[in-house]
Amino acid sequence: AELTPADLYGQAFWRLLSRCALIGCAVNIGFFFVFLSYGPMILAWMNALGVGAFAGAYLAIKNRYNRVGLCLIWIDVLVHSALGVVMTGWDSGFQYYLLIFIPVICLTSPRGWVLPGLCLLWAYYIGLAMVMWVVSPVETFPATVLNLVLLFNMTAFFAIFSYLSFFYLKVVMNVQR
């Protein structure tokens, strides 16, 4: 079987992903309380399920069921981002979490699957954008709440993507030594 970059990085990559799962738990906990306070309740409970998915991913990775953990993260983010965008609109920024999968696809896929994986992710992202051209958000929020949700999503995306970038830099520097 062809090795993936994650296989080569070994424990360091899976340790990184387990930390990302903890960050995912924290983001979901934060949004649970936001939507518990401002509604809609379905998003509050979706975030509670997200905490469970990310906690399950963390435990799976810690117990070396790495692919199970990765699948739990994928399923949660794909479903959660679509539901968040459809419920609150494109301007909420829930679609940004999908972009985090660009380096994940590159690091966890065999070489022959990288381009198809990236194309599928792109199609999902673009498809979600196009849906929102014709579908109005299910819920409306006061502009202040929607702006705070957007800023939170932008901040979380920036932090997670920066963390992944620092990891990659560390791996490259270790290889060059």
Short mmCIF file of N, CA and C in Angstrom, two decimals:
data_model
loop_
_atom_site.label_atom_id
_atom_site.label_comp_id
_atom_site.label_asym_id
_atom_site.label_seq_id
_atom_site.Cartn_x
_atom_site.Cartn_y
_atom_site.Cartn_z
N ALA A 1 0.84 -1.19 0.00
CA ALA A 1 0.00 0.00 0.00
C ALA A 1 0.88 1.24 0.00
N GLU A 2 0.42 2.24 -0.71
CA GLU A 2 1.18 3.49 -0.81
C GLU A 2 1.08 4.25 0.51
N LEU A 3 2.20 4.76 0.95
CA LEU A 3 2.21 5.54 2.18
C LEU A 3 1.69 6.95 1.91
N THR A 4 0.98 7.50 2.88
CA THR A 4 0.53 8.88 2.81
C THR A 4 1.49 9.73 3.63
N PRO A 5 1.48 11.05 3.42
CA PRO A 5 2.32 11.90 4.28
C PRO A 5 2.02 11.69 5.76
N ALA A 6 0.75 11.44 6.10
CA ALA A 6 0.41 11.21 7.51
C ALA A 6 1.11 9.96 8.04
N ASP A 7 1.24 8.93 7.18
CA ASP A 7 1.98 7.74 7.59
C ASP A 7 3.44 8.07 7.88
N LEU A 8 4.00 8.95 7.04
CA LEU A 8 5.40 9.32 7.21
C LEU A 8 5.61 10.21 8.43
N TYR A 9 4.66 11.09 8.70
CA TYR A 9 4.80 11.98 9.86
C TYR A 9 4.46 11.26 11.14
N GLY A 10 3.70 10.17 10.99
CA GLY A 10 3.40 9.30 12.11
C GLY A 10 2.70 9.98 13.26
N GLN A 11 3.23 9.72 14.44
CA GLN A 11 2.60 10.19 15.67
C GLN A 11 2.39 11.69 15.70
N ALA A 12 3.29 12.44 15.12
CA ALA A 12 3.17 13.90 15.16
C ALA A 12 1.89 14.36 14.47
N PHE A 13 1.58 13.77 13.31
CA PHE A 13 0.37 14.16 12.60
C PHE A 13 -0.88 13.81 13.40
N TRP A 14 -0.91 12.60 13.93
CA TRP A 14 -2.11 12.17 14.66
C TRP A 14 -2.25 12.94 15.97
N ARG A 15 -1.13 13.31 16.58
CA ARG A 15 -1.18 14.16 17.77
C ARG A 15 -1.78 15.53 17.39
N LEU A 16 -1.36 16.06 16.25
CA LEU A 16 -1.92 17.31 15.75
C LEU A 16 -3.42 17.17 15.54
N LEU A 17 -3.84 16.10 14.90
CA LEU A 17 -5.26 15.91 14.61
C LEU A 17 -6.06 15.74 15.90
N SER A 18 -5.47 15.07 16.90
CA SER A 18 -6.18 14.94 18.18
C SER A 18 -6.35 16.30 18.84
N ARG A 19 -5.37 17.17 18.70
CA ARG A 19 -5.50 18.53 19.24
C ARG A 19 -6.56 19.31 18.47
N CYS A 20 -6.61 19.11 17.15
CA CYS A 20 -7.66 19.76 16.35
C CYS A 20 -9.04 19.27 16.78
N ALA A 21 -9.14 18.00 17.17
CA ALA A 21 -10.41 17.47 17.67
C ALA A 21 -10.81 18.18 18.96
N LEU A 22 -9.84 18.45 19.82
CA LEU A 22 -10.14 19.19 21.05
C LEU A 22 -10.59 20.62 20.73
N ILE A 23 -9.94 21.24 19.74
CA ILE A 23 -10.35 22.58 19.32
C ILE A 23 -11.78 22.52 18.77
N GLY A 24 -12.07 21.46 17.99
CA GLY A 24 -13.42 21.28 17.47
C GLY A 24 -14.45 21.16 18.60
N CYS A 25 -14.09 20.46 19.66
CA CYS A 25 -14.97 20.38 20.83
C CYS A 25 -15.23 21.77 21.41
N ALA A 26 -14.15 22.53 21.56
CA ALA A 26 -14.29 23.87 22.15
C ALA A 26 -15.16 24.78 21.27
N VAL A 27 -14.97 24.73 19.97
CA VAL A 27 -15.77 25.55 19.05
C VAL A 27 -17.24 25.15 19.17
N ASN A 28 -17.52 23.86 19.20
CA ASN A 28 -18.90 23.39 19.32
C ASN A 28 -19.52 23.77 20.65
N ILE A 29 -18.74 23.72 21.72
CA ILE A 29 -19.25 24.14 23.03
C ILE A 29 -19.61 25.62 23.00
N GLY A 30 -18.72 26.43 22.42
CA GLY A 30 -19.01 27.86 22.30
C GLY A 30 -20.29 28.12 21.54
N PHE A 31 -20.44 27.46 20.40
CA PHE A 31 -21.64 27.67 19.59
C PHE A 31 -22.89 27.08 20.24
N PHE A 32 -22.73 26.02 21.03
CA PHE A 32 -23.88 25.48 21.75
C PHE A 32 -24.51 26.58 22.60
N PHE A 33 -23.67 27.33 23.32
CA PHE A 33 -24.20 28.37 24.19
C PHE A 33 -24.72 29.57 23.40
N VAL A 34 -24.08 29.89 22.28
CA VAL A 34 -24.59 30.98 21.43
C VAL A 34 -25.99 30.65 20.95
N PHE A 35 -26.16 29.46 20.38
CA PHE A 35 -27.46 29.10 19.81
C PHE A 35 -28.48 28.74 20.89
N LEU A 36 -28.02 28.32 22.04
CA LEU A 36 -28.93 28.12 23.17
C LEU A 36 -29.53 29.46 23.58
N SER A 37 -28.71 30.51 23.50
CA SER A 37 -29.16 31.84 23.88
C SER A 37 -29.99 32.53 22.80
N TYR A 38 -29.56 32.40 21.53
CA TYR A 38 -30.18 33.17 20.45
C TYR A 38 -31.00 32.32 19.48
N GLY A 39 -30.93 30.98 19.62
CA GLY A 39 -31.66 30.12 18.70
C GLY A 39 -30.90 30.01 17.39
N PRO A 40 -31.34 29.19 16.50
CA PRO A 40 -32.40 28.20 16.67
C PRO A 40 -31.89 27.00 17.47
N MET A 41 -32.80 26.38 18.17
CA MET A 41 -32.42 25.27 19.06
C MET A 41 -31.80 24.11 18.29
N ILE A 42 -32.22 23.89 17.04
CA ILE A 42 -31.64 22.78 16.28
C ILE A 42 -30.13 22.96 16.14
N LEU A 43 -29.67 24.21 16.00
CA LEU A 43 -28.22 24.44 15.90
C LEU A 43 -27.54 24.24 17.24
N ALA A 44 -28.23 24.57 18.32
CA ALA A 44 -27.66 24.31 19.65
C ALA A 44 -27.44 22.81 19.82
N TRP A 45 -28.45 22.02 19.46
CA TRP A 45 -28.32 20.57 19.63
C TRP A 45 -27.37 19.95 18.61
N MET A 46 -27.29 20.56 17.43
CA MET A 46 -26.31 20.09 16.44
C MET A 46 -24.89 20.29 16.98
N ASN A 47 -24.68 21.38 17.69
CA ASN A 47 -23.37 21.61 18.29
C ASN A 47 -23.11 20.64 19.44
N ALA A 48 -24.16 20.27 20.16
CA ALA A 48 -23.98 19.25 21.21
C ALA A 48 -23.55 17.93 20.57
N LEU A 49 -24.17 17.58 19.44
CA LEU A 49 -23.75 16.38 18.72
C LEU A 49 -22.32 16.53 18.21
N GLY A 50 -21.97 17.75 17.79
CA GLY A 50 -20.61 18.02 17.33
C GLY A 50 -19.59 17.80 18.42
N VAL A 51 -19.92 18.19 19.65
CA VAL A 51 -19.02 17.93 20.78
C VAL A 51 -18.80 16.43 20.90
N GLY A 52 -19.88 15.66 20.79
CA GLY A 52 -19.77 14.21 20.87
C GLY A 52 -18.92 13.63 19.75
N ALA A 53 -19.10 14.16 18.54
CA ALA A 53 -18.33 13.66 17.39
C ALA A 53 -16.84 13.96 17.57
N PHE A 54 -16.53 15.17 17.98
CA PHE A 54 -15.12 15.54 18.15
C PHE A 54 -14.50 14.84 19.36
N ALA A 55 -15.28 14.65 20.42
CA ALA A 55 -14.77 13.88 21.57
C ALA A 55 -14.53 12.43 21.15
N GLY A 56 -15.44 11.88 20.35
CA GLY A 56 -15.25 10.53 19.84
C GLY A 56 -14.02 10.43 18.95
N ALA A 57 -13.82 11.46 18.11
CA ALA A 57 -12.64 11.49 17.24
C ALA A 57 -11.37 11.54 18.09
N TYR A 58 -11.38 12.38 19.11
CA TYR A 58 -10.22 12.49 19.99
C TYR A 58 -9.89 11.14 20.63
N LEU A 59 -10.92 10.49 21.18
CA LEU A 59 -10.71 9.19 21.83
C LEU A 59 -10.26 8.13 20.82
N ALA A 60 -10.84 8.15 19.63
CA ALA A 60 -10.45 7.18 18.61
C ALA A 60 -8.98 7.35 18.25
N ILE A 61 -8.55 8.58 18.05
CA ILE A 61 -7.16 8.84 17.68
C ILE A 61 -6.22 8.48 18.84
N LYS A 62 -6.62 8.82 20.05
CA LYS A 62 -5.80 8.47 21.21
C LYS A 62 -5.64 6.96 21.36
N ASN A 63 -6.65 6.21 20.92
CA ASN A 63 -6.60 4.75 20.99
C ASN A 63 -6.15 4.12 19.67
N ARG A 64 -5.57 4.94 18.81
CA ARG A 64 -4.97 4.52 17.53
C ARG A 64 -5.97 3.99 16.50
N TYR A 65 -7.20 4.42 16.63
CA TYR A 65 -8.19 4.19 15.57
C TYR A 65 -8.24 5.47 14.75
N ASN A 66 -7.09 5.78 14.15
CA ASN A 66 -6.89 7.07 13.50
C ASN A 66 -7.89 7.35 12.39
N ARG A 67 -8.12 6.39 11.53
CA ARG A 67 -9.05 6.61 10.41
C ARG A 67 -10.48 6.80 10.91
N VAL A 68 -10.86 6.12 11.97
CA VAL A 68 -12.19 6.32 12.56
C VAL A 68 -12.31 7.76 13.06
N GLY A 69 -11.28 8.23 13.76
CA GLY A 69 -11.29 9.61 14.24
C GLY A 69 -11.37 10.60 13.10
N LEU A 70 -10.61 10.36 12.05
CA LEU A 70 -10.62 11.24 10.89
C LEU A 70 -12.00 11.24 10.23
N CYS A 71 -12.62 10.07 10.12
CA CYS A 71 -13.96 9.98 9.53
C CYS A 71 -14.99 10.73 10.36
N LEU A 72 -14.91 10.62 11.68
CA LEU A 72 -15.84 11.37 12.54
C LEU A 72 -15.70 12.88 12.33
N ILE A 73 -14.48 13.34 12.20
CA ILE A 73 -14.26 14.77 11.96
C ILE A 73 -14.83 15.16 10.61
N TRP A 74 -14.54 14.37 9.58
CA TRP A 74 -15.07 14.66 8.23
C TRP A 74 -16.59 14.75 8.24
N ILE A 75 -17.24 13.73 8.80
CA ILE A 75 -18.70 13.69 8.80
C ILE A 75 -19.27 14.90 9.53
N ASP A 76 -18.72 15.20 10.69
CA ASP A 76 -19.23 16.34 11.46
C ASP A 76 -19.07 17.64 10.69
N VAL A 77 -17.90 17.88 10.14
CA VAL A 77 -17.67 19.17 9.48
C VAL A 77 -18.50 19.29 8.20
N LEU A 78 -18.60 18.22 7.42
CA LEU A 78 -19.41 18.29 6.20
C LEU A 78 -20.88 18.59 6.50
N VAL A 79 -21.44 17.85 7.45
CA VAL A 79 -22.85 18.05 7.80
C VAL A 79 -23.05 19.38 8.50
N HIS A 80 -22.19 19.65 9.45
CA HIS A 80 -22.32 20.85 10.28
C HIS A 80 -22.16 22.13 9.48
N SER A 81 -21.20 22.17 8.58
CA SER A 81 -21.00 23.38 7.77
C SER A 81 -22.19 23.62 6.86
N ALA A 82 -22.71 22.56 6.25
CA ALA A 82 -23.87 22.72 5.37
C ALA A 82 -25.09 23.19 6.16
N LEU A 83 -25.34 22.55 7.30
CA LEU A 83 -26.48 22.95 8.12
C LEU A 83 -26.32 24.39 8.61
N GLY A 84 -25.11 24.73 9.06
CA GLY A 84 -24.86 26.10 9.53
C GLY A 84 -25.09 27.13 8.45
N VAL A 85 -24.62 26.86 7.24
CA VAL A 85 -24.80 27.81 6.14
C VAL A 85 -26.26 27.91 5.74
N VAL A 86 -26.95 26.76 5.60
CA VAL A 86 -28.35 26.79 5.18
C VAL A 86 -29.21 27.46 6.25
N MET A 87 -28.91 27.22 7.51
CA MET A 87 -29.71 27.81 8.59
C MET A 87 -29.44 29.30 8.77
N THR A 88 -28.17 29.71 8.67
CA THR A 88 -27.82 31.10 9.02
C THR A 88 -27.35 31.94 7.85
N GLY A 89 -27.05 31.32 6.71
CA GLY A 89 -26.62 32.06 5.53
C GLY A 89 -25.11 31.99 5.31
N TRP A 90 -24.73 32.28 4.08
CA TRP A 90 -23.32 32.26 3.68
C TRP A 90 -22.51 33.27 4.48
N ASP A 91 -23.14 34.37 4.87
CA ASP A 91 -22.42 35.42 5.60
C ASP A 91 -22.06 35.04 7.03
N SER A 92 -22.48 33.86 7.48
CA SER A 92 -22.14 33.42 8.83
C SER A 92 -20.73 32.84 8.90
N GLY A 93 -20.20 32.38 7.75
CA GLY A 93 -18.83 31.87 7.71
C GLY A 93 -18.65 30.41 8.09
N PHE A 94 -19.74 29.67 8.21
CA PHE A 94 -19.58 28.25 8.57
C PHE A 94 -18.88 27.45 7.48
N GLN A 95 -18.90 27.95 6.26
CA GLN A 95 -18.24 27.25 5.15
C GLN A 95 -16.72 27.28 5.28
N TYR A 96 -16.16 28.18 6.05
CA TYR A 96 -14.70 28.26 6.18
C TYR A 96 -14.10 26.97 6.72
N TYR A 97 -14.85 26.26 7.57
CA TYR A 97 -14.31 25.03 8.15
C TYR A 97 -14.00 23.98 7.09
N LEU A 98 -14.72 24.03 5.97
CA LEU A 98 -14.44 23.10 4.87
C LEU A 98 -13.03 23.31 4.31
N LEU A 99 -12.56 24.54 4.31
CA LEU A 99 -11.24 24.85 3.74
C LEU A 99 -10.10 24.22 4.54
N ILE A 100 -10.35 23.92 5.78
CA ILE A 100 -9.33 23.27 6.61
C ILE A 100 -8.98 21.89 6.06
N PHE A 101 -9.92 21.31 5.31
CA PHE A 101 -9.68 19.97 4.76
C PHE A 101 -8.72 19.97 3.59
N ILE A 102 -8.38 21.12 3.04
CA ILE A 102 -7.42 21.13 1.93
C ILE A 102 -6.10 20.50 2.37
N PRO A 103 -5.45 20.99 3.43
CA PRO A 103 -4.20 20.32 3.83
C PRO A 103 -4.44 18.92 4.39
N VAL A 104 -5.60 18.68 5.00
CA VAL A 104 -5.87 17.35 5.54
C VAL A 104 -5.94 16.33 4.40
N ILE A 105 -6.60 16.68 3.30
CA ILE A 105 -6.66 15.79 2.14
C ILE A 105 -5.24 15.51 1.63
N CYS A 106 -4.45 16.57 1.52
CA CYS A 106 -3.09 16.41 1.01
C CYS A 106 -2.22 15.56 1.93
N LEU A 107 -2.45 15.64 3.22
CA LEU A 107 -1.62 14.91 4.18
C LEU A 107 -2.09 13.48 4.46
N THR A 108 -3.37 13.20 4.23
CA THR A 108 -3.89 11.88 4.63
C THR A 108 -4.26 10.98 3.46
N SER A 109 -4.19 11.49 2.25
CA SER A 109 -4.60 10.69 1.09
C SER A 109 -3.41 10.12 0.35
N PRO A 110 -3.56 8.91 -0.17
CA PRO A 110 -2.54 8.42 -1.10
C PRO A 110 -2.47 9.37 -2.30
N ARG A 111 -1.31 9.47 -2.91
CA ARG A 111 -1.08 10.45 -3.97
C ARG A 111 -2.17 10.45 -5.04
N GLY A 112 -2.63 9.28 -5.46
CA GLY A 112 -3.64 9.19 -6.51
C GLY A 112 -5.01 9.70 -6.11
N TRP A 113 -5.23 9.87 -4.81
CA TRP A 113 -6.52 10.34 -4.32
C TRP A 113 -6.53 11.82 -3.97
N VAL A 114 -5.39 12.47 -3.96
CA VAL A 114 -5.33 13.88 -3.54
C VAL A 114 -6.15 14.77 -4.48
N LEU A 115 -5.87 14.72 -5.77
CA LEU A 115 -6.59 15.59 -6.71
C LEU A 115 -8.09 15.29 -6.73
N PRO A 116 -8.51 14.02 -6.83
CA PRO A 116 -9.96 13.76 -6.76
C PRO A 116 -10.58 14.24 -5.44
N GLY A 117 -9.87 14.05 -4.34
CA GLY A 117 -10.38 14.52 -3.04
C GLY A 117 -10.54 16.02 -3.01
N LEU A 118 -9.54 16.72 -3.52
CA LEU A 118 -9.62 18.19 -3.56
C LEU A 118 -10.75 18.65 -4.48
N CYS A 119 -10.92 17.97 -5.61
CA CYS A 119 -12.00 18.32 -6.53
C CYS A 119 -13.37 18.09 -5.90
N LEU A 120 -13.53 16.99 -5.16
CA LEU A 120 -14.80 16.73 -4.48
C LEU A 120 -15.08 17.80 -3.41
N LEU A 121 -14.06 18.17 -2.66
CA LEU A 121 -14.22 19.21 -1.66
C LEU A 121 -14.60 20.53 -2.32
N TRP A 122 -13.92 20.87 -3.42
CA TRP A 122 -14.23 22.10 -4.16
C TRP A 122 -15.68 22.07 -4.64
N ALA A 123 -16.11 20.94 -5.20
CA ALA A 123 -17.48 20.83 -5.71
C ALA A 123 -18.50 20.99 -4.58
N TYR A 124 -18.20 20.42 -3.42
CA TYR A 124 -19.10 20.57 -2.27
C TYR A 124 -19.18 22.04 -1.85
N TYR A 125 -18.04 22.69 -1.79
CA TYR A 125 -17.97 24.10 -1.37
C TYR A 125 -18.71 24.99 -2.36
N ILE A 126 -18.43 24.81 -3.64
CA ILE A 126 -19.08 25.61 -4.68
C ILE A 126 -20.57 25.29 -4.73
N GLY A 127 -20.92 24.03 -4.60
CA GLY A 127 -22.33 23.63 -4.58
C GLY A 127 -23.08 24.29 -3.44
N LEU A 128 -22.47 24.34 -2.28
CA LEU A 128 -23.09 24.98 -1.12
C LEU A 128 -23.28 26.47 -1.39
N ALA A 129 -22.30 27.10 -2.01
CA ALA A 129 -22.43 28.53 -2.36
C ALA A 129 -23.58 28.74 -3.34
N MET A 130 -23.66 27.87 -4.33
CA MET A 130 -24.71 28.01 -5.34
C MET A 130 -26.11 27.76 -4.77
N VAL A 131 -26.20 26.83 -3.83
CA VAL A 131 -27.49 26.60 -3.16
C VAL A 131 -27.94 27.89 -2.48
N MET A 132 -26.99 28.57 -1.86
CA MET A 132 -27.35 29.79 -1.12
C MET A 132 -27.67 30.96 -2.05
N TRP A 133 -27.38 30.84 -3.34
CA TRP A 133 -27.83 31.86 -4.30
C TRP A 133 -29.34 31.82 -4.47
N VAL A 134 -29.91 30.63 -4.30
CA VAL A 134 -31.34 30.47 -4.57
C VAL A 134 -32.17 30.17 -3.32
N VAL A 135 -31.51 29.85 -2.23
CA VAL A 135 -32.21 29.52 -0.98
C VAL A 135 -31.88 30.59 0.05
N SER A 136 -32.91 31.13 0.66
CA SER A 136 -32.68 32.09 1.75
C SER A 136 -32.37 31.33 3.03
N PRO A 137 -31.58 31.93 3.92
CA PRO A 137 -31.31 31.26 5.19
C PRO A 137 -32.62 30.93 5.91
N VAL A 138 -32.65 29.79 6.56
CA VAL A 138 -33.85 29.34 7.27
C VAL A 138 -34.16 30.27 8.44
N GLU A 139 -33.12 30.70 9.13
CA GLU A 139 -33.27 31.57 10.30
C GLU A 139 -32.69 32.94 10.01
N THR A 140 -33.27 33.94 10.64
CA THR A 140 -32.69 35.28 10.55
C THR A 140 -32.23 35.69 11.95
N PHE A 141 -31.13 36.37 11.96
CA PHE A 141 -30.54 36.82 13.22
C PHE A 141 -30.37 38.33 13.16
N PRO A 142 -30.34 38.96 14.32
CA PRO A 142 -29.96 40.37 14.32
C PRO A 142 -28.55 40.50 13.73
N ALA A 143 -28.31 41.60 13.03
CA ALA A 143 -27.01 41.79 12.35
C ALA A 143 -25.84 41.64 13.32
N THR A 144 -26.00 42.13 14.53
CA THR A 144 -24.91 42.03 15.51
C THR A 144 -24.58 40.58 15.83
N VAL A 145 -25.58 39.75 16.02
CA VAL A 145 -25.36 38.33 16.33
C VAL A 145 -24.70 37.64 15.14
N LEU A 146 -25.21 37.90 13.92
CA LEU A 146 -24.64 37.28 12.74
C LEU A 146 -23.19 37.72 12.54
N ASN A 147 -22.90 38.98 12.80
CA ASN A 147 -21.51 39.47 12.69
C ASN A 147 -20.61 38.81 13.72
N LEU A 148 -21.11 38.60 14.93
CA LEU A 148 -20.30 37.93 15.96
C LEU A 148 -20.05 36.47 15.59
N VAL A 149 -21.05 35.81 15.02
CA VAL A 149 -20.88 34.43 14.56
C VAL A 149 -19.81 34.39 13.47
N LEU A 150 -19.89 35.33 12.53
CA LEU A 150 -18.90 35.40 11.45
C LEU A 150 -17.51 35.63 12.01
N LEU A 151 -17.36 36.58 12.93
CA LEU A 151 -16.04 36.85 13.51
C LEU A 151 -15.50 35.64 14.27
N PHE A 152 -16.36 34.95 14.99
CA PHE A 152 -15.95 33.74 15.70
C PHE A 152 -15.47 32.69 14.71
N ASN A 153 -16.25 32.46 13.64
CA ASN A 153 -15.86 31.47 12.63
C ASN A 153 -14.56 31.85 11.94
N MET A 154 -14.39 33.12 11.62
CA MET A 154 -13.15 33.57 10.99
C MET A 154 -11.96 33.36 11.93
N THR A 155 -12.14 33.67 13.20
CA THR A 155 -11.08 33.51 14.18
C THR A 155 -10.71 32.04 14.38
N ALA A 156 -11.73 31.19 14.50
CA ALA A 156 -11.47 29.76 14.67
C ALA A 156 -10.76 29.20 13.44
N PHE A 157 -11.23 29.58 12.26
CA PHE A 157 -10.58 29.11 11.03
C PHE A 157 -9.13 29.56 10.98
N PHE A 158 -8.89 30.82 11.27
CA PHE A 158 -7.53 31.38 11.25
C PHE A 158 -6.64 30.63 12.24
N ALA A 159 -7.14 30.37 13.43
CA ALA A 159 -6.35 29.69 14.45
C ALA A 159 -6.03 28.25 14.03
N ILE A 160 -7.03 27.52 13.54
CA ILE A 160 -6.82 26.12 13.15
C ILE A 160 -5.88 26.04 11.95
N PHE A 161 -6.10 26.90 10.96
CA PHE A 161 -5.25 26.87 9.77
C PHE A 161 -3.82 27.27 10.12
N SER A 162 -3.65 28.22 11.01
CA SER A 162 -2.31 28.62 11.46
C SER A 162 -1.63 27.46 12.18
N TYR A 163 -2.38 26.76 13.01
CA TYR A 163 -1.84 25.61 13.73
C TYR A 163 -1.37 24.54 12.76
N LEU A 164 -2.19 24.26 11.73
CA LEU A 164 -1.78 23.29 10.71
C LEU A 164 -0.53 23.75 9.97
N SER A 165 -0.45 25.04 9.68
CA SER A 165 0.71 25.59 8.97
C SER A 165 1.98 25.49 9.80
N PHE A 166 1.88 25.79 11.10
CA PHE A 166 3.05 25.65 11.98
C PHE A 166 3.49 24.20 12.06
N PHE A 167 2.52 23.29 12.09
CA PHE A 167 2.86 21.87 12.09
C PHE A 167 3.65 21.52 10.84
N TYR A 168 3.15 21.94 9.69
CA TYR A 168 3.82 21.64 8.43
C TYR A 168 5.23 22.23 8.42
N LEU A 169 5.37 23.47 8.88
CA LEU A 169 6.68 24.11 8.94
C LEU A 169 7.63 23.30 9.83
N LYS A 170 7.14 22.85 10.97
CA LYS A 170 7.97 22.07 11.89
C LYS A 170 8.43 20.77 11.23
N VAL A 171 7.54 20.10 10.51
CA VAL A 171 7.88 18.85 9.84
C VAL A 171 8.95 19.11 8.77
N VAL A 172 8.76 20.15 7.98
CA VAL A 172 9.73 20.49 6.93
C VAL A 172 11.09 20.80 7.53
N MET A 173 11.09 21.56 8.61
CA MET A 173 12.36 21.91 9.26
C MET A 173 13.05 20.66 9.82
N ASN A 174 12.28 19.73 10.39
CA ASN A 174 12.85 18.50 10.93
C ASN A 174 13.42 17.62 9.80
N VAL A 175 12.77 17.59 8.66
CA VAL A 175 13.25 16.80 7.52
C VAL A 175 14.56 17.37 6.99
N GLN A 176 14.69 18.70 7.00
CA GLN A 176 15.88 19.34 6.46
C GLN A 176 17.09 19.20 7.37
N ARG A 177 16.88 18.86 8.62
CA ARG A 177 18.00 18.74 9.57
C ARG A 177 18.82 17.54 9.30
#
